[in-house]
Short mmCIF file of C-alpha atoms in Angstrom, two decimals:
data_model
loop_
_atom_site.label_atom_id
_atom_site.label_comp_id
_atom_site.label_asym_id
_atom_site.label_seq_id
_atom_site.Cartn_x
_atom_site.Cartn_y
_atom_site.Cartn_z
CA MET A 1 36.69 75.06 48.64
CA THR A 2 38.59 78.29 49.80
CA ALA A 3 40.23 80.12 46.85
CA PRO A 4 43.86 80.43 46.79
CA PHE A 5 45.68 83.45 47.97
CA ARG A 6 47.07 85.65 45.07
CA LEU A 7 50.69 85.81 45.75
CA ALA A 8 53.51 88.26 44.23
CA VAL A 9 57.00 87.18 44.59
CA ILE A 10 59.47 90.11 45.02
CA GLY A 11 63.02 89.51 44.13
CA MET A 12 63.40 87.17 41.21
CA GLY A 13 67.07 85.80 41.94
CA LYS A 14 68.24 82.11 42.12
CA ILE A 15 66.20 81.15 45.27
CA ALA A 16 62.90 82.57 43.94
CA HIS A 17 63.48 80.58 40.73
CA ASP A 18 64.88 77.33 42.14
CA GLN A 19 62.74 77.12 45.18
CA HIS A 20 59.86 79.52 45.53
CA LEU A 21 58.22 79.26 42.02
CA PRO A 22 57.93 75.46 42.08
CA ALA A 23 56.63 75.22 45.55
CA ILE A 24 53.99 77.89 44.71
CA ALA A 25 52.98 76.10 41.53
CA ASP A 26 52.31 72.84 43.58
CA SER A 27 50.57 74.78 46.45
CA LYS A 28 46.76 74.65 47.22
CA TYR A 29 47.04 77.81 49.15
CA PHE A 30 48.52 80.14 46.58
CA GLU A 31 48.45 81.13 43.10
CA LEU A 32 51.27 83.20 41.36
CA ALA A 33 49.87 86.56 40.51
CA ALA A 34 52.77 88.64 39.87
CA MET A 35 56.62 88.94 39.91
CA VAL A 36 58.50 91.95 40.92
CA ASP A 37 62.10 92.73 40.22
CA ARG A 38 64.17 95.67 39.23
CA ARG A 39 65.55 93.69 36.21
CA GLY A 40 64.17 91.02 34.04
CA GLN A 41 60.92 90.34 32.24
CA ALA A 42 57.60 88.68 32.41
CA GLU A 43 57.67 84.71 32.65
CA GLN A 44 55.12 82.14 32.26
CA GLY A 45 52.65 84.77 31.20
CA VAL A 46 52.64 86.30 34.78
CA PRO A 47 52.45 89.97 35.30
CA PHE A 48 55.82 91.58 35.99
CA PHE A 49 56.59 94.74 37.64
CA GLY A 50 59.76 96.82 38.12
CA SER A 51 59.08 97.76 41.59
CA VAL A 52 56.67 97.06 44.45
CA GLU A 53 55.22 100.57 43.97
CA ASP A 54 54.41 99.76 40.43
CA LEU A 55 52.62 96.68 41.60
CA ALA A 56 50.53 98.69 44.03
CA ALA A 57 49.60 101.27 41.40
CA SER A 58 48.29 98.38 38.95
CA ASP A 59 44.72 97.13 39.38
CA LEU A 60 45.92 93.77 40.18
CA GLU A 61 44.51 92.28 43.30
CA ILE A 62 47.15 90.92 45.80
CA ASP A 63 46.71 89.07 49.07
CA ALA A 64 50.20 88.25 49.89
CA VAL A 65 53.92 88.58 49.06
CA ALA A 66 57.12 86.53 49.40
CA ILE A 67 60.02 88.78 49.58
CA CYS A 68 63.23 87.19 48.16
CA THR A 69 65.40 90.35 47.73
CA PRO A 70 68.76 90.88 49.43
CA PRO A 71 68.23 91.67 53.03
CA GLN A 72 69.63 95.06 52.87
CA VAL A 73 66.47 96.36 50.91
CA ARG A 74 64.08 94.06 52.60
CA HIS A 75 62.58 96.11 55.53
CA ASP A 76 61.26 98.92 53.26
CA ILE A 77 59.58 96.58 50.92
CA ALA A 78 57.94 94.53 53.66
CA GLN A 79 56.81 97.81 55.55
CA PHE A 80 55.14 98.99 52.22
CA ALA A 81 53.38 95.51 51.69
CA LEU A 82 52.11 95.36 55.15
CA GLU A 83 50.74 98.78 54.95
CA ARG A 84 48.95 97.64 51.76
CA GLY A 85 47.35 95.01 53.63
CA TRP A 86 49.43 92.21 52.12
CA HIS A 87 50.42 89.13 54.26
CA THR A 88 54.16 88.94 54.03
CA LEU A 89 56.68 86.12 54.00
CA LEU A 90 60.27 86.96 54.53
CA GLU A 91 63.10 84.82 53.14
CA LYS A 92 66.02 84.28 55.35
CA PRO A 93 67.56 86.27 56.70
CA PRO A 94 64.50 88.27 57.48
CA GLY A 95 66.40 91.46 57.53
CA ALA A 96 69.63 93.27 57.67
CA THR A 97 69.16 94.13 61.37
CA LEU A 98 67.23 92.84 64.34
CA ALA A 99 65.67 96.35 64.70
CA GLU A 100 64.00 96.15 61.07
CA VAL A 101 62.46 92.77 61.77
CA VAL A 102 61.07 93.75 65.16
CA ALA A 103 59.72 96.87 63.71
CA LEU A 104 58.00 94.90 60.89
CA ARG A 105 56.56 92.60 63.59
CA GLU A 106 54.89 95.67 65.19
CA THR A 107 53.58 96.76 61.84
CA ALA A 108 52.06 93.50 61.04
CA LYS A 109 50.36 93.42 64.54
CA ASP A 110 48.96 96.76 64.03
CA ARG A 111 47.59 96.14 60.67
CA GLU A 112 46.37 92.55 61.50
CA ARG A 113 48.53 90.91 58.80
CA THR A 114 50.44 87.79 58.94
CA LEU A 115 54.24 88.21 59.00
CA PHE A 116 56.22 84.87 58.64
CA THR A 117 59.89 84.58 58.98
CA ALA A 118 60.49 81.53 56.91
CA TRP A 119 63.62 79.70 58.19
CA HIS A 120 63.47 77.02 55.34
CA SER A 121 66.22 74.87 56.73
CA ARG A 122 63.92 74.13 59.80
CA TYR A 123 61.60 72.13 57.34
CA ALA A 124 64.46 69.78 56.13
CA ALA A 125 63.31 66.20 56.58
CA GLY A 126 65.57 65.20 59.48
CA VAL A 127 65.18 68.28 61.54
CA GLU A 128 61.76 67.80 63.39
CA PRO A 129 62.52 64.12 64.09
CA ALA A 130 65.88 65.26 65.53
CA ARG A 131 64.28 67.67 67.88
CA LYS A 132 61.77 65.20 69.17
CA TRP A 133 64.71 62.68 69.76
CA LEU A 134 67.04 65.38 71.63
CA ALA A 135 63.90 66.43 73.92
CA ASN A 136 64.55 63.57 76.28
CA ARG A 137 68.34 63.33 76.15
CA LYS A 138 71.01 64.78 78.26
CA ILE A 139 73.08 66.87 75.62
CA VAL A 140 76.86 66.94 76.19
CA GLY A 141 77.79 69.15 73.34
CA ALA A 142 77.35 70.01 69.65
CA LYS A 143 79.46 70.78 66.47
CA VAL A 144 78.26 72.78 63.40
CA THR A 145 80.37 72.25 60.28
CA TRP A 146 78.88 74.64 57.31
CA ARG A 147 81.65 74.75 54.58
CA GLU A 148 80.69 75.53 51.01
CA ASP A 149 82.33 76.93 47.83
CA VAL A 150 80.89 80.43 47.42
CA ARG A 151 81.68 80.48 43.69
CA VAL A 152 79.28 77.51 43.28
CA TRP A 153 76.56 78.57 45.59
CA HIS A 154 76.43 82.35 45.34
CA PRO A 155 77.96 83.25 41.96
CA GLY A 156 77.75 86.98 41.03
CA GLN A 157 75.83 87.78 44.44
CA ASP A 158 77.89 90.91 45.24
CA TRP A 159 75.45 92.02 47.89
CA ILE A 160 76.44 89.05 50.15
CA TRP A 161 79.96 90.80 50.51
CA GLN A 162 78.46 94.25 51.36
CA PRO A 163 77.57 95.76 54.74
CA GLY A 164 74.34 93.76 55.85
CA GLY A 165 74.98 91.17 53.49
CA PHE A 166 76.20 88.55 56.02
CA GLY A 167 79.04 86.97 54.02
CA VAL A 168 79.42 83.30 55.23
CA PHE A 169 76.64 83.78 57.76
CA ASP A 170 74.10 83.98 54.91
CA PRO A 171 74.38 80.15 54.66
CA GLY A 172 75.58 79.88 58.35
CA ILE A 173 72.21 81.27 59.64
CA ASN A 174 70.66 78.21 58.18
CA ALA A 175 72.72 76.10 60.62
CA LEU A 176 71.49 78.55 63.44
CA SER A 177 67.99 78.07 62.47
CA ILE A 178 68.16 74.38 62.78
CA ILE A 179 70.35 74.37 66.12
CA THR A 180 68.01 76.88 67.84
CA HIS A 181 65.00 74.73 66.97
CA ILE A 182 66.27 71.23 68.09
CA LEU A 183 68.22 72.06 71.15
CA PRO A 184 66.07 72.63 74.17
CA HIS A 185 67.70 75.52 75.69
CA PRO A 186 68.57 79.18 74.45
CA LEU A 187 72.20 79.67 73.14
CA PHE A 188 74.72 82.50 73.79
CA VAL A 189 77.63 83.51 71.94
CA VAL A 190 80.85 83.12 73.98
CA LYS A 191 83.54 84.47 71.29
CA SER A 192 83.80 84.39 67.72
CA SER A 193 86.69 84.88 65.20
CA LEU A 194 85.73 86.50 61.66
CA ALA A 195 88.08 86.36 58.66
CA ILE A 196 87.25 89.21 56.21
CA PRO A 197 88.84 89.53 52.88
CA ALA A 198 90.89 92.71 52.47
CA ASN A 199 88.87 94.00 49.52
CA LEU A 200 85.33 93.16 51.01
CA SER A 201 83.17 93.84 54.02
CA ALA A 202 81.78 90.77 55.11
CA PRO A 203 83.39 87.52 56.42
CA ILE A 204 84.50 84.73 54.31
CA ALA A 205 84.93 82.36 57.32
CA ALA A 206 83.99 82.22 60.95
CA GLN A 207 84.60 80.22 64.13
CA VAL A 208 81.95 80.76 66.67
CA SER A 209 81.85 79.41 70.22
CA LEU A 210 78.38 79.14 71.91
CA ARG A 211 76.98 77.80 74.99
CA ASP A 212 73.55 77.06 76.47
CA ARG A 213 72.48 78.08 80.19
CA LEU A 214 73.60 74.55 81.26
CA ASP A 215 77.19 75.24 79.93
CA VAL A 216 76.68 72.92 77.01
CA PRO A 217 79.12 74.06 74.29
CA VAL A 218 78.24 74.34 70.66
CA GLU A 219 81.23 75.13 68.11
CA MET A 220 80.54 76.59 64.83
CA ASP A 221 83.05 76.21 61.87
CA LEU A 222 81.80 78.23 58.76
CA ASP A 223 83.81 78.68 55.72
CA PHE A 224 83.01 79.93 52.06
CA ARG A 225 86.32 78.64 50.66
CA GLN A 226 85.75 74.99 50.79
CA GLU A 227 86.52 72.87 47.64
CA GLY A 228 85.81 69.36 46.93
CA PRO A 229 83.18 67.75 49.19
CA GLN A 230 80.76 70.39 50.62
CA HIS A 231 79.79 70.14 54.36
CA TRP A 232 76.36 71.16 55.87
CA ASP A 233 76.53 69.04 59.10
CA ILE A 234 75.39 69.15 62.75
CA GLU A 235 76.49 66.50 65.39
CA VAL A 236 75.09 66.48 68.89
CA GLN A 237 76.74 64.46 71.40
CA THR A 238 74.25 63.00 74.07
CA ASP A 239 74.02 60.41 76.85
CA ALA A 240 72.47 58.07 74.42
CA GLY A 241 74.81 58.46 71.59
CA VAL A 242 75.54 60.96 68.67
CA LEU A 243 73.04 62.47 66.52
CA LYS A 244 74.00 63.67 63.10
CA LEU A 245 72.11 66.02 60.63
CA GLY A 246 73.79 65.84 57.36
CA SER A 247 73.15 67.53 53.90
CA GLY A 248 71.60 70.69 55.55
CA GLY A 249 69.22 68.65 57.76
CA ALA A 250 67.99 66.33 55.12
CA VAL A 251 69.69 63.29 56.58
CA LEU A 252 69.31 62.16 60.10
CA SER A 253 71.50 59.41 61.77
CA LEU A 254 72.06 58.14 65.22
CA ASP A 255 75.23 56.68 66.09
CA LYS A 256 76.00 56.40 62.34
CA ALA A 257 72.90 54.47 61.52
CA GLU A 258 70.67 56.40 59.15
CA VAL A 259 67.12 56.96 60.28
CA ALA A 260 64.39 56.23 57.61
CA GLU A 261 62.04 59.10 56.66
CA ASP A 262 58.43 58.88 57.40
CA ALA A 263 57.15 58.43 53.97
CA SER A 264 53.53 59.45 55.11
CA GLU A 265 54.49 63.02 55.67
CA LEU A 266 54.71 65.53 52.79
CA ARG A 267 58.37 66.33 52.32
CA GLY A 268 60.21 69.39 51.04
CA GLU A 269 61.47 72.67 52.81
CA TYR A 270 59.62 75.24 50.45
CA PRO A 271 56.44 73.24 50.04
CA SER A 272 56.38 73.01 53.86
CA ILE A 273 57.02 76.78 54.16
CA TYR A 274 54.16 77.67 51.77
CA ARG A 275 51.67 75.05 53.52
CA LYS A 276 52.46 76.89 56.92
CA PHE A 277 52.22 80.26 55.50
CA GLY A 278 48.71 79.57 54.00
CA ALA A 279 47.47 78.14 57.15
CA MET A 280 48.88 80.99 59.24
CA ILE A 281 46.95 83.51 57.01
CA ARG A 282 43.75 81.48 57.55
CA ALA A 283 44.22 81.27 61.20
CA GLU A 284 45.13 85.10 61.44
CA VAL A 285 48.56 84.63 63.16
CA SER A 286 52.17 85.56 62.67
CA GLU A 287 55.38 83.79 63.38
CA VAL A 288 58.31 86.10 63.78
CA ASP A 289 61.45 84.35 65.13
CA VAL A 290 64.65 86.37 65.47
CA SER A 291 66.72 83.96 67.44
CA PRO A 292 69.12 82.85 64.51
CA LEU A 293 69.60 86.49 63.42
CA ARG A 294 70.23 87.55 67.16
CA LEU A 295 73.07 85.01 67.33
CA VAL A 296 74.47 86.35 64.11
CA ALA A 297 74.52 89.86 65.47
CA ASP A 298 76.05 88.71 68.78
CA ALA A 299 78.72 86.88 66.72
CA PHE A 300 79.83 90.22 65.23
CA LEU A 301 79.57 91.85 68.76
CA CYS A 302 81.80 89.38 70.41
CA ALA A 303 84.21 89.01 67.36
CA SER A 304 87.92 89.31 66.87
CA PHE A 305 88.71 90.17 63.39
CA GLU A 306 91.40 88.90 60.93
CA VAL A 307 92.00 90.49 57.55
CA VAL A 308 92.76 87.64 55.10
CA ASP A 309 93.66 87.70 51.33
CA GLU A 310 91.60 89.41 48.89
CA PHE A 311 88.70 87.35 47.26
CA HIS A 312 87.64 87.53 43.73
CA GLU A 313 85.29 85.30 41.69
#
């Protein structure tokens, strides 16, 4: 049996603790070899370092890293890791800009290392069945509703409001990662409207109109100010009825009838990510998909801007 890859998690925030660490603990491909963060301390008896440079200067052997930092600092860390010969997984969004991610792709190719842009929402239980069902249908239109309470889901995450922090597009890009996967044709931004709080630098809400090359319309409604029920839904109108993905892609229904999951398949977004990352390393391949990030960039390029009331947690 092949020994598991020795993995370091870089950026020990909420997503690392809630999702990455449990998935790594259950993975046959990886063992947790180190944690890296500017703050904090060692946990679970795992070596802890204050920077990726400190990790590299140690005598610890590392095969791969999972980078879970805010996107604004991700490129330099990933570039350093790839130059060290470490296979690299990038949490979403994979970088603060398209140019950064494209440059990392070239570094990975030159260094013959695996680089994986891990769009976790694509591994939700309903997404792949939805893609297969839509492949043979005529699509009439689609509606994305991604409305959540930022105080609940992103408490204390000041980086999300800074330039390069994406604002409401931080969760919204999850919807784009799903829609670009399940629809058969590329999407283009037609227009967008971004609402930006007077005291911040990133949008708290967005309305985005897209179309594909067949002029099929896709409308997006993103909002960080949602109270009460939260919405992470995608509806696709087809000639064979309405497909809906609810709960961020976890629940698939066709004309309001829920489709049962295939219990024979292993489930879970992050366990699926680590299975794929491990298999990619062994196969010596990369997967660098920038299509969701490109649509976010285009939404900013095509935007009209509205200054709204200040936002404070």
